[in-house]
């Protein structure tokens, strides 16, 4: 089942859980997400950032769309961190059901202008839009971008931003960063700020940089009102670590023998995240 973000998160809001959004750019990582979602009867979001989109090439999404549409569990195919109208249009042309327009590094006024422009066009073809206010941090090992000094989302901007732009969901900055954190770095989510934002937001809230945070913080954030959590590094790391081990141990290069153990390791991480988000078994809520 392939649906848009609005349809996905409306149900999550009603039943108070969050949906994992996993960055998957090639068939093994994609299979890990889809097969675990089906195994766990959990909804899931497949997302790709513009650089990942170009790497996979547009034709890849013909396979992705067909696989998702035929599944019995609900999926959204989403563009992560579109930076321009052009990025968003390329994804819509490739059949994505949702796009993010990330104007968070522009001025607040410019962010409103570009987000509104994307929303007007996307909504004409039933594609949902995620906007962002505040900025997400970045670690050296991430390819989703971000900034060194995080600007936290100001709750006072939320109502105005949503009503001016008509976005369907909103990424907020409450202290996460993209990538795997160095050992000495201790991320701390500002959960009180999340409560304040939740109290004034009319649309579902999105948490970026969800890898590598303490589980209890993420669980609590979902309880307070996060409805989409982005996970990229954690499950990819598990996949490649296993693939590396297999290659080192066996010297093998047969894809099925090298990648299958990697897929199984990635699935363990994906399932553990789905449990944290409260989405296990929730595919039932969409039937
Ligand atoms: Zn992000």
mmCIF file with all atom_site columns, N, CA and C and ligand atoms in Angstrom, residues 80-81 136 144 178 208-209 230, ligand 1:
data_model
loop_
_atom_site.group_PDB
_atom_site.id
_atom_site.type_symbol
_atom_site.label_atom_id
_atom_site.label_alt_id
_atom_site.label_comp_id
_atom_site.label_asym_id
_atom_site.label_entity_id
_atom_site.label_seq_id
_atom_site.pdbx_PDB_ins_code
_atom_site.Cartn_x
_atom_site.Cartn_y
_atom_site.Cartn_z
_atom_site.occupancy
_atom_site.B_iso_or_equiv
_atom_site.pdbx_formal_charge
_atom_site.auth_seq_id
_atom_site.auth_comp_id
_atom_site.auth_asym_id
_atom_site.auth_atom_id
_atom_site.pdbx_PDB_model_num
ATOM   1  N  N   . UNK A 1 80  ? 13.693 13.283 1.244  1.00 0.00 ? 80  UNK A N   1
ATOM   2  C  CA  . UNK A 1 80  ? 14.239 13.837 2.489  1.00 0.00 ? 80  UNK A CA  1
ATOM   3  C  C   . UNK A 1 80  ? 15.110 15.057 2.128  1.00 0.00 ? 80  UNK A C   1
ATOM   4  N  N   . UNK A 1 81  ? 14.932 16.157 2.822  1.00 0.00 ? 81  UNK A N   1
ATOM   5  C  CA  . UNK A 1 81  ? 15.775 17.351 2.625  1.00 0.00 ? 81  UNK A CA  1
ATOM   6  C  C   . UNK A 1 81  ? 15.880 17.853 1.197  1.00 0.00 ? 81  UNK A C   1
ATOM   7  N  N   . UNK A 1 136 ? 18.933 21.314 12.138 1.00 0.00 ? 136 UNK A N   1
ATOM   8  C  CA  . UNK A 1 136 ? 19.419 20.051 12.684 1.00 0.00 ? 136 UNK A CA  1
ATOM   9  C  C   . UNK A 1 136 ? 20.949 20.097 12.665 1.00 0.00 ? 136 UNK A C   1
ATOM   10 N  N   . UNK A 1 144 ? 23.223 13.783 5.058  1.00 0.00 ? 144 UNK A N   1
ATOM   11 C  CA  . UNK A 1 144 ? 21.958 14.524 4.979  1.00 0.00 ? 144 UNK A CA  1
ATOM   12 C  C   . UNK A 1 144 ? 22.134 16.014 5.231  1.00 0.00 ? 144 UNK A C   1
ATOM   13 N  N   . UNK A 1 178 ? 22.362 14.882 12.555 1.00 0.00 ? 178 UNK A N   1
ATOM   14 C  CA  . UNK A 1 178 ? 22.465 13.794 11.583 1.00 0.00 ? 178 UNK A CA  1
ATOM   15 C  C   . UNK A 1 178 ? 23.766 13.027 11.805 1.00 0.00 ? 178 UNK A C   1
ATOM   16 N  N   . UNK A 1 208 ? 14.259 14.641 13.123 1.00 0.00 ? 208 UNK A N   1
ATOM   17 C  CA  . UNK A 1 208 ? 15.385 14.231 12.275 1.00 0.00 ? 208 UNK A CA  1
ATOM   18 C  C   . UNK A 1 208 ? 16.547 13.807 13.155 1.00 0.00 ? 208 UNK A C   1
ATOM   19 N  N   . UNK A 1 209 ? 17.531 13.128 12.531 1.00 0.00 ? 209 UNK A N   1
ATOM   20 C  CA  . UNK A 1 209 ? 18.738 12.764 13.274 1.00 0.00 ? 209 UNK A CA  1
ATOM   21 C  C   . UNK A 1 209 ? 18.417 11.822 14.422 1.00 0.00 ? 209 UNK A C   1
ATOM   22 N  N   . UNK A 1 230 ? 13.225 10.077 11.745 1.00 0.00 ? 230 UNK A N   1
ATOM   23 C  CA  . UNK A 1 230 ? 14.143 9.730  10.663 1.00 0.00 ? 230 UNK A CA  1
ATOM   24 C  C   . UNK A 1 230 ? 15.311 8.907  11.196 1.00 0.00 ? 230 UNK A C   1
HETATM 25 ZN ZN1 . LIG B 2 .   ? 17.221 15.209 8.353  1.00 0.00 ? 1   LIG B ZN1 1
#
